Short mmCIF file of C-alpha atoms in Angstrom, two decimals:
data_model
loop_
_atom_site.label_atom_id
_atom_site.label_comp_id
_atom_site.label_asym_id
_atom_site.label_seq_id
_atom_site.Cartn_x
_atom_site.Cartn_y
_atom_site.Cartn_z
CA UNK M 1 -66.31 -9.40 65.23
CA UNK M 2 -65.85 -13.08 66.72
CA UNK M 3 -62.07 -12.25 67.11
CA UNK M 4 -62.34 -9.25 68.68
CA UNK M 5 -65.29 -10.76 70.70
CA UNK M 6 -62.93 -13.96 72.14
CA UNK M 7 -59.64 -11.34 71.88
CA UNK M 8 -61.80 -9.38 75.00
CA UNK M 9 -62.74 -12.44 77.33
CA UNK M 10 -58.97 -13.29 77.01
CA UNK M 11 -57.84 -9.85 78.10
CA UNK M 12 -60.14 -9.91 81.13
CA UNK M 13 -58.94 -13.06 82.35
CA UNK M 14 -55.68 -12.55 81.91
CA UNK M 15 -56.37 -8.83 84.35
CA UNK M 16 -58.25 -10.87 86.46
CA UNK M 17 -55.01 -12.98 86.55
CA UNK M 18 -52.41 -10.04 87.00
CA UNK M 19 -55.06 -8.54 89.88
CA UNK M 20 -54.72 -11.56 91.62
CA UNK M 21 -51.21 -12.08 91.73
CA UNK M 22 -49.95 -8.11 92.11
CA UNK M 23 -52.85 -8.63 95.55
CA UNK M 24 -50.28 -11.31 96.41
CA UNK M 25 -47.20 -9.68 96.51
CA UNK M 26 -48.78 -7.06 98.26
CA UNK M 27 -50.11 -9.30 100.56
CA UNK M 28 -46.21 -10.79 100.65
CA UNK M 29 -44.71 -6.66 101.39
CA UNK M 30 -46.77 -6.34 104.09
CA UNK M 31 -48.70 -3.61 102.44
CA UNK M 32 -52.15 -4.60 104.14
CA UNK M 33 -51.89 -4.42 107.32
CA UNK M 34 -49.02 -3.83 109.66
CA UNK M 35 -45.51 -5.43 108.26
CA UNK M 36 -44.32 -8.66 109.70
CA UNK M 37 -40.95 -8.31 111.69
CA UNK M 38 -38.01 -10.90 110.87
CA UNK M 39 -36.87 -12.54 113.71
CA UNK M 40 -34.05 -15.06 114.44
CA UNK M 41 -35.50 -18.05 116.01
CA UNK M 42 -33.44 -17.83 119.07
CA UNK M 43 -35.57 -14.61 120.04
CA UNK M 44 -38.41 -16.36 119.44
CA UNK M 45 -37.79 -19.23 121.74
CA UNK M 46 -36.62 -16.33 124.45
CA UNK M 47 -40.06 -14.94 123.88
CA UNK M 48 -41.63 -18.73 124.47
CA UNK M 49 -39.70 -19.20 127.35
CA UNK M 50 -40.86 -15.82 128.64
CA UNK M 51 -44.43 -16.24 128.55
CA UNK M 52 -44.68 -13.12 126.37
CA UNK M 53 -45.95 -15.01 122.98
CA UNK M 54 -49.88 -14.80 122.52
CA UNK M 55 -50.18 -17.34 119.18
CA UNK M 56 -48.14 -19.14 116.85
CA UNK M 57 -48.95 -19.97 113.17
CA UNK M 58 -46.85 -23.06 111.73
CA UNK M 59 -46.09 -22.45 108.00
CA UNK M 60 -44.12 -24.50 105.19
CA UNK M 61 -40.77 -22.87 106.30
CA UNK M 62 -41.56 -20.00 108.46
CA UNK M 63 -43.27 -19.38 111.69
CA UNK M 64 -45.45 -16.58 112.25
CA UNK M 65 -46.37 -15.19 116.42
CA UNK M 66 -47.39 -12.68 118.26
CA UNK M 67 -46.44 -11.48 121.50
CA UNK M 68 -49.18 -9.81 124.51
CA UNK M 69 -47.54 -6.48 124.33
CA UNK M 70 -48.75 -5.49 121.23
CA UNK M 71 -50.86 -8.36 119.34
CA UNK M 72 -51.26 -6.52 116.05
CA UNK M 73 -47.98 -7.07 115.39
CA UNK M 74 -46.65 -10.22 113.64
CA UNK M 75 -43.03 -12.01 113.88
CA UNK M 76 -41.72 -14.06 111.46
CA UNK M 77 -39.11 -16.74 111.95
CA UNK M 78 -37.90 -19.68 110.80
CA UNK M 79 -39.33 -22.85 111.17
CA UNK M 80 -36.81 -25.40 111.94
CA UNK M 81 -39.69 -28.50 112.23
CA UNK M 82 -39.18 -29.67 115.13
CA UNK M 83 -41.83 -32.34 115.92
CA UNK M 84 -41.51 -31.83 119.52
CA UNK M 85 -42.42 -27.72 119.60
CA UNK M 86 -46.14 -28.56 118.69
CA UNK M 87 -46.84 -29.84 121.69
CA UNK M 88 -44.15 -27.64 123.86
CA UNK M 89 -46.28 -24.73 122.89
CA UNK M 90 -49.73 -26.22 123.57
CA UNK M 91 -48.41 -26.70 126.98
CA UNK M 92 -47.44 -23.40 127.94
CA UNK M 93 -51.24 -22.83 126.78
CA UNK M 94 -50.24 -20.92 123.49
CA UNK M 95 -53.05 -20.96 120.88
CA UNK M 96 -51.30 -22.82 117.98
CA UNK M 97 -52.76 -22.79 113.96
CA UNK M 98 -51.77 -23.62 110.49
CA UNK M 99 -50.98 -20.75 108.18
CA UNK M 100 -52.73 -20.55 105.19
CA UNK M 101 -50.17 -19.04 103.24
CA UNK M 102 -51.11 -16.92 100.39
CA UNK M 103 -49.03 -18.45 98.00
CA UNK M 104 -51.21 -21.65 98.52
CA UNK M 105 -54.48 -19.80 97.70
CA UNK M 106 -52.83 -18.22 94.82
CA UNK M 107 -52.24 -21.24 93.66
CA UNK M 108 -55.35 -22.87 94.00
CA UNK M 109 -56.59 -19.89 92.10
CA UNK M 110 -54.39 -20.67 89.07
CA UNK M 111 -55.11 -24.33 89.27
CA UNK M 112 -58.97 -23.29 88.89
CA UNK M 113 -58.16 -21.24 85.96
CA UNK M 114 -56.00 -23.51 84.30
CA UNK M 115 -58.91 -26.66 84.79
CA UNK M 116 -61.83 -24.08 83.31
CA UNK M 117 -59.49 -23.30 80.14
CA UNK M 118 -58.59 -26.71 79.57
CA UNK M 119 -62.03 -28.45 79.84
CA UNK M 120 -63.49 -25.06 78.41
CA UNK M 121 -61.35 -25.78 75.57
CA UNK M 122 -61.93 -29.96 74.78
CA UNK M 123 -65.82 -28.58 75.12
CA UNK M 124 -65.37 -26.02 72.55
CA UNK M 125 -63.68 -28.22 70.24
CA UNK M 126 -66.47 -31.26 70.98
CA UNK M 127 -68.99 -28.36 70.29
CA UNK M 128 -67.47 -27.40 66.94
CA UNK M 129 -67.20 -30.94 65.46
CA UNK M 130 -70.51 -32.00 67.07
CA UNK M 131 -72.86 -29.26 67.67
CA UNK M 132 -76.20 -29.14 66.90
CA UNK M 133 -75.79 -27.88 63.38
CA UNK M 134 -73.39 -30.85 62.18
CA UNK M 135 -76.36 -32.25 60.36
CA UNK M 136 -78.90 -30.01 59.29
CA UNK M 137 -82.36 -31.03 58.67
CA UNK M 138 -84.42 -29.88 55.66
CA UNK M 139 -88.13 -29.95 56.05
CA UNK M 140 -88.51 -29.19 52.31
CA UNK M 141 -86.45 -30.41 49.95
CA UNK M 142 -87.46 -28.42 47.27
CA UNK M 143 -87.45 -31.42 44.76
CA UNK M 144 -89.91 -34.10 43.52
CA UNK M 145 -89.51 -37.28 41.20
CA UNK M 146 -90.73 -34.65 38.48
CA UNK M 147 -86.94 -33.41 38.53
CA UNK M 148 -85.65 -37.03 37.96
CA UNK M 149 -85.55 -37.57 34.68
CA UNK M 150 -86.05 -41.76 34.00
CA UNK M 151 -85.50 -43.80 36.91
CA UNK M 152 -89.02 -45.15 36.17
CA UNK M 153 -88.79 -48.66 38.11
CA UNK M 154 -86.90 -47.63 40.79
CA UNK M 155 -89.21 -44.48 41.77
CA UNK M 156 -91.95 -47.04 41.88
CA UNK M 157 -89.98 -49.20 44.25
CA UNK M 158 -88.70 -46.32 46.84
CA UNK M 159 -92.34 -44.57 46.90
CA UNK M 160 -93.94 -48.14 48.14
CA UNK M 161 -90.70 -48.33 50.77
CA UNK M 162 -91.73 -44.75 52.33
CA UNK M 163 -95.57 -45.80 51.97
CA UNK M 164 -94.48 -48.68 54.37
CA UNK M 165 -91.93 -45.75 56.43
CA UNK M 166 -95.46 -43.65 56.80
CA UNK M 167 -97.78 -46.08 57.51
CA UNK M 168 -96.12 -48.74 58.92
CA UNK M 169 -98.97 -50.63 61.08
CA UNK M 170 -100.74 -50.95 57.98
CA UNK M 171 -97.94 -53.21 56.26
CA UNK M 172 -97.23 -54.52 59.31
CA UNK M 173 -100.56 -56.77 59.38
CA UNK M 174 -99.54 -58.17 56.16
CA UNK M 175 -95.93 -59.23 57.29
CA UNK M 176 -94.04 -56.70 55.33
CA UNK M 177 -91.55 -54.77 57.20
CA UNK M 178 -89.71 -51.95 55.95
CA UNK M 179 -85.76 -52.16 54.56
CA UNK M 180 -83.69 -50.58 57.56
CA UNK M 181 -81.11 -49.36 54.72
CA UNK M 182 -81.39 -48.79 51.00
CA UNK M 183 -78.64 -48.21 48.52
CA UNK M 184 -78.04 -46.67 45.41
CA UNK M 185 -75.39 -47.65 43.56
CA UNK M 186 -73.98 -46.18 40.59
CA UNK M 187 -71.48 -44.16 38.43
CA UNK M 188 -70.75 -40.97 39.66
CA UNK M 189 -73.01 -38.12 37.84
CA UNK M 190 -76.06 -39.66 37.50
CA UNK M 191 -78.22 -38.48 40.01
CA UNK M 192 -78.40 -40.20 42.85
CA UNK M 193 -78.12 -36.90 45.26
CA UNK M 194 -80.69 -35.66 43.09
CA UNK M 195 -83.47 -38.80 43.66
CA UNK M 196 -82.53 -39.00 47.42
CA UNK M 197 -83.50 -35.67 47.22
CA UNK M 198 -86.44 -35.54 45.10
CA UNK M 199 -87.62 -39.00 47.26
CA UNK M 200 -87.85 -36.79 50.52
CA UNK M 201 -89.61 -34.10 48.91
CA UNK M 202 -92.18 -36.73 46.69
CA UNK M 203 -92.97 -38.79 50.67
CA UNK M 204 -92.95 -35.06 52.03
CA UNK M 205 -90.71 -36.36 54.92
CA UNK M 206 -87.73 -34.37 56.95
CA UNK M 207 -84.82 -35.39 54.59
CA UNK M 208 -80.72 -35.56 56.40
CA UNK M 209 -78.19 -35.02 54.26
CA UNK M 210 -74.48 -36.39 54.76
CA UNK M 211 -71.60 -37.22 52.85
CA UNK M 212 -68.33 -39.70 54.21
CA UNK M 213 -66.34 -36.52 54.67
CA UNK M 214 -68.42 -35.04 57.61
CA UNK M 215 -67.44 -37.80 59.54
CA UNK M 216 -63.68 -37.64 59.34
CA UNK M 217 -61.86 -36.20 62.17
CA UNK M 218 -58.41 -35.28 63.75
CA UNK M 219 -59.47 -36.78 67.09
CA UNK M 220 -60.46 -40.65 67.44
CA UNK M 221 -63.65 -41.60 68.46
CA UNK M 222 -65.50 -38.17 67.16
CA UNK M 223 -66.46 -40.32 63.91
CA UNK M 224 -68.44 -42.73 65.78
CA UNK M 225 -69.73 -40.19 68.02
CA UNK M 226 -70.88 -38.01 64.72
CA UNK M 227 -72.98 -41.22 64.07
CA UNK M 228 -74.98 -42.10 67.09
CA UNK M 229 -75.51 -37.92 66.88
CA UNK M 230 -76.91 -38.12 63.72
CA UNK M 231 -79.34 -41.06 63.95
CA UNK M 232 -80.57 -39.57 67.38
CA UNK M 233 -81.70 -36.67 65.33
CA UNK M 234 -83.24 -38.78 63.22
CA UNK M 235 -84.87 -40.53 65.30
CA UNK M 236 -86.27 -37.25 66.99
CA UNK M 237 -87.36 -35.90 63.80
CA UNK M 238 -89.09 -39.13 62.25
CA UNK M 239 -90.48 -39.79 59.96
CA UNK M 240 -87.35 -38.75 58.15
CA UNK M 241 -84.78 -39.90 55.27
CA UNK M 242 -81.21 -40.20 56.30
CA UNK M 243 -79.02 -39.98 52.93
CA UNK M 244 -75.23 -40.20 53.52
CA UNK M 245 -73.57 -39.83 49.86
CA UNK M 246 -69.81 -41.15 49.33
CA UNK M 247 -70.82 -43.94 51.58
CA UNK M 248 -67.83 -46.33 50.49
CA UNK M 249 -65.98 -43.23 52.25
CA UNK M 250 -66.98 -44.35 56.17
CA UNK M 251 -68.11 -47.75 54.87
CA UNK M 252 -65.52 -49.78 53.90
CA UNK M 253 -64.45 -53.26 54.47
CA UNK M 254 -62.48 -53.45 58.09
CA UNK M 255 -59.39 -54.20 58.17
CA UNK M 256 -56.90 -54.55 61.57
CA UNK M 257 -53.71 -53.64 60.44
CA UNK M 258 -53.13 -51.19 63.66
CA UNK M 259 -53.14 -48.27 61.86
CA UNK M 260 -55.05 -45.12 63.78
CA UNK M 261 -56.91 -44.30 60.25
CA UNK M 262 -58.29 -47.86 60.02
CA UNK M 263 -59.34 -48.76 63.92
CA UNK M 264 -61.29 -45.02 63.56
CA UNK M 265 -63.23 -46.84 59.87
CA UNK M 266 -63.47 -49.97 61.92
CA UNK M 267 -65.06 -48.20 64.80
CA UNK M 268 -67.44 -45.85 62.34
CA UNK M 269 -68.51 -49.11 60.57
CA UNK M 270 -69.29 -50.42 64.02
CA UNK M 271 -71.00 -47.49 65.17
CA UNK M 272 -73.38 -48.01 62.26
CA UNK M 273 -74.24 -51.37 62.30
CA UNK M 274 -75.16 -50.81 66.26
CA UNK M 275 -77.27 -48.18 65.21
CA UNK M 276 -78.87 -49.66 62.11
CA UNK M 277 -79.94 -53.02 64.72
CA UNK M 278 -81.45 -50.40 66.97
CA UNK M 279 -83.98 -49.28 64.51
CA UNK M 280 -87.55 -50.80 64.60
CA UNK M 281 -90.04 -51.53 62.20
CA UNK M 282 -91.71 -48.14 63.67
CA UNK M 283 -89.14 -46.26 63.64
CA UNK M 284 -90.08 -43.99 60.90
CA UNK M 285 -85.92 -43.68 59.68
CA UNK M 286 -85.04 -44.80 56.28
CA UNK M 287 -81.44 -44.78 55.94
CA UNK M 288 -80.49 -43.94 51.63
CA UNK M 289 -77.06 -44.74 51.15
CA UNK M 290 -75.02 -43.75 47.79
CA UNK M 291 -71.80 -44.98 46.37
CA UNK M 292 -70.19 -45.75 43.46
CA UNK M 293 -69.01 -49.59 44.26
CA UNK M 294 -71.17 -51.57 46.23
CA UNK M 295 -67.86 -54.37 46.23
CA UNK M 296 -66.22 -51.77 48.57
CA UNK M 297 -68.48 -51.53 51.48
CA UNK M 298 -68.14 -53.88 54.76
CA UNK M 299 -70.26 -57.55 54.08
CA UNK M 300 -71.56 -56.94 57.69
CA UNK M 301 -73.26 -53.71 56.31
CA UNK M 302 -74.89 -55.17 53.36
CA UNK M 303 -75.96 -58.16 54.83
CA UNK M 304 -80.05 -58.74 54.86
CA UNK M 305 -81.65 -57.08 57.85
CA UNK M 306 -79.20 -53.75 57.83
CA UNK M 307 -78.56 -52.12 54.21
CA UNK M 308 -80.90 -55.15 52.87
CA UNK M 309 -81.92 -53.35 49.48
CA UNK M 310 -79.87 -52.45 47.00
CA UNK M 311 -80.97 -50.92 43.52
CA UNK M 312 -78.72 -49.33 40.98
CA UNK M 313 -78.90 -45.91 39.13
CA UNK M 314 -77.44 -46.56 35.75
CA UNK M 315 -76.54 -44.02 32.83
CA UNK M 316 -79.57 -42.84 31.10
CA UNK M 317 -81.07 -44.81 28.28
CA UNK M 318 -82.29 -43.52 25.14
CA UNK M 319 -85.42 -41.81 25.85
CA UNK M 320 -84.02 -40.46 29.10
CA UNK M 321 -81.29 -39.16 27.26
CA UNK M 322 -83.77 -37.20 25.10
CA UNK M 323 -85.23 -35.91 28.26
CA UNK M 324 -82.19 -34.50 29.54
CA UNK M 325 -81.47 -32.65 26.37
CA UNK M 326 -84.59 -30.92 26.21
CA UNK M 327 -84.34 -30.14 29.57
CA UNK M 328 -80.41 -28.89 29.04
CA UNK M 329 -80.45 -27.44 25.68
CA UNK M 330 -84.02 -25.20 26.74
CA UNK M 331 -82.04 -21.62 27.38
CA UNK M 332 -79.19 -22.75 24.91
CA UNK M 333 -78.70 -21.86 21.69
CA UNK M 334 -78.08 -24.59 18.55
CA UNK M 335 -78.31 -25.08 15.23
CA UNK M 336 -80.64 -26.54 13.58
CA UNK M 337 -78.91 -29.92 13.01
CA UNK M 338 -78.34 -30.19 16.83
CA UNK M 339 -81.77 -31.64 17.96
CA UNK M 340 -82.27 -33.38 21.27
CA UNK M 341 -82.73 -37.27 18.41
CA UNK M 342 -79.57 -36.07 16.68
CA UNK M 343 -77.45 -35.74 19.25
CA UNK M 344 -78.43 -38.34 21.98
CA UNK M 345 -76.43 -41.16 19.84
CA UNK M 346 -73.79 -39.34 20.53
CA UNK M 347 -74.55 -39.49 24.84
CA UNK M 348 -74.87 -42.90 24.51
CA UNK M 349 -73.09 -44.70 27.98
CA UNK M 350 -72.40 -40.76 29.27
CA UNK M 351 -73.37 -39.98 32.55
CA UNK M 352 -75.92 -37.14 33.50
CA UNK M 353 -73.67 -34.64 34.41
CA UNK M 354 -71.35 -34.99 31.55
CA UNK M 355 -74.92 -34.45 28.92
CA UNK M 356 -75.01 -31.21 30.88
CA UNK M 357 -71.61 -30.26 31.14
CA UNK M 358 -70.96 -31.07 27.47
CA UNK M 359 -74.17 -28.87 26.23
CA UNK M 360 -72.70 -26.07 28.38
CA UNK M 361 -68.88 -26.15 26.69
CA UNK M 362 -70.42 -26.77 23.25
CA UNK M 363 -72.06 -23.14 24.17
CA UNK M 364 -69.18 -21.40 25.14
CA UNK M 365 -67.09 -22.89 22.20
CA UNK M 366 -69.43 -21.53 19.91
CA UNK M 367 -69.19 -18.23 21.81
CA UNK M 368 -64.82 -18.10 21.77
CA UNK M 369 -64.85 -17.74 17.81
CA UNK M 370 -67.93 -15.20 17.88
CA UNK M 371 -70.78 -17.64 17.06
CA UNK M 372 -74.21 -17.52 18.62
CA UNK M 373 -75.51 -20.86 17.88
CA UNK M 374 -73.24 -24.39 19.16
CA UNK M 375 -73.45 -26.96 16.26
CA UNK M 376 -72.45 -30.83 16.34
CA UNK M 377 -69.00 -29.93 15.82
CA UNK M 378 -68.57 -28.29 18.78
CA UNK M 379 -70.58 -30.68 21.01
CA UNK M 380 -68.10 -33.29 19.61
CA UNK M 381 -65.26 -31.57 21.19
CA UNK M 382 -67.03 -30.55 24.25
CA UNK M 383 -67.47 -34.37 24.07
CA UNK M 384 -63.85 -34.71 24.43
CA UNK M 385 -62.96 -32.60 26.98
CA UNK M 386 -65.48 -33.42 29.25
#
């Protein structure tokens, strides 16, 4: 439907296009109107020196008059440009103009349409990498810290930094300011899209997600624009939690080797720290960052006063571990020697994702050779594959 939709407007303009120019080689026949008569321009000065010729129009290369015994008809000659005939003419009291040749309007015309498709077109593609919609907000998250499993110490530290994002005058009396940045660092799988999540919903805050990837681009300069766009919607929508995951994507140390894929990081990184010493300590933004290696990002970023807290999300311990299995083995279906005690030991230093993925190929290994119940065999090799 949006093909056939855009296919239309293209045919009508290009109509429009072929109206215009078949009017113009009408115009050109002489079909309006009566049809100009060729003359050589030895008649014409005859007629001059006559008296006979009414008006003269001066064109590019032609010369267009009429003469007082019938003024409805036009002669066309050629214009030799003489810089002296001007003024010859005006003498003799001949009314004397500039032709506005129709080739000139027509292409004025096609200059106009050309301009409206090309700046129609650098809009359209500025609207499709930044409209609107580029970062959606989520009023509910749909998640509390009930659906993070562990994570005990640092739930207690986040939910006092949104207390101070909420009620910021409060903490303000005291001194305390809130961290512009926060971030999470840890192995990949073990929730940290999850808690920014759950954090959001748990403060009951507007909650931004974005990941490196959305601000990548085939043009320069859209990254940096895709980040002063997204933390003026955050500002609008305060108080609200900005998470960008991947961020050792967008992040990473500068470097100024020349390269176009490096000045566009260097410029994203720059982008951010401008808008990270914009915020104030009212604000209401609280920018979650996630990555895998804090080592990677920019020192500028991470220095104190931008991303100035940083707390890690390690693999679950033992008794999160036992957690997780309830929680994963619940519509599964083991054996009896494959309890959530049994077969944490063999978890130990696996990420959160992996416990699930595991418990889910044990199940279907069990299934391939007709079983209905997974033992520790096959979690062993589902183990191994994962």
């Amino acid at each position: 439907m949006v093909v056939a939709k855009h296919t239309k407007k293209v045919i009508i303009v290009a109509l429009c296009m072929a109206i215009i120019y078949g009017a113009y080689m009408a115009f050109e026949a002489g079909l309006f109107g009566s049809k100009k008569i060729h003359t050589t321009y030895k008649a014409f000065n005859d007629a001059v020196e006559q008296g006979t010729v009414v008006s003269v129009a001066f064109g590019t290369d032609t010369i267009t008059y009429t003469c007082g015994a019938d003024e409805k008809q036009q002669y066309v000659t050629d214009n030799p440009q003489s810089p002296l005939l001007r003024e010859r003419l005006l003498l003799r009291g001949i009314q004397v103009k500039e032709e506005v040749e129709a080739g000139y309007v027509v292409s004025n015309i096609l200059d106009i349409f050309f301009y409206i498709i090309f700046f129609g077109s650098i809009v359209l593609v500025f609207r499709k990498f930044i409209s609107p919609n580029t970062f959606h907000v989520v009023h509910k998250t749909g998640a509390t810290f009930k659906d993070v499993v562990g994570m005990d110490a640092l739930k207690r530290s986040m939910l006092q930094i949104t207390d101070i994002m909420l009620h910021p005058d409060q903490y303000a009396k005291k001194g305390i300011r809130m961290p512009k940045g926060v971030i999470l660092e840890g192995a990949p799988g073990n929730g940290k899209t999850l808690f920014a999540r759950a954090l959001a919903g748990e403060a009951k805050v507007n909650f931004i997600p974005a990941k490196a990837t959305d601000f990548e681009s085939m043009f320069i300069a859209i990254g940096p624009a895709k980040v002063k766009f997204l933390f003026r919607k955050a500002r609008r929508k305060a108080p609200c939690i900005v998470f960008i995951d991947e961020f050792d994507g967008i992040g990473t140390k500068r470097k100024y080797n020349g390269t176009a894929v490096e000045t566009e990081n260097t410029r994203i990184v720059t982008a951010l720290l401008n808008e990270l010493d914009g915020f104030t300590q009212n604000s209401g933004v609280l920018v979650l960052a996630a990555t895998n290696s804090v080592h990677a990002l920019d020192e500028a970023l991470i220095r104190p006063g931008r991303f100035d807290a940083l707390f890690t999300v390690p693999y679950p311990d033992k008794d999160a571990r036992l957690q997780l299995l309830e929680m994963y083995m619940q519509k599964k279906n083991a054996a009896e020697e494959c309890t959530p005690a049994t077969l944490q030991k063999l978890f130990e230093g696996s990420s959160c994702a992996k416990i699930e993925s595991a418990i889910n190929t044990a199940s279907l290994l069990a299934a391939q050779v007709g079983r209905d119940r997974f033992t520790i065999a096959d979690v062993q090799a589902a183990i191994k594959r994962c």
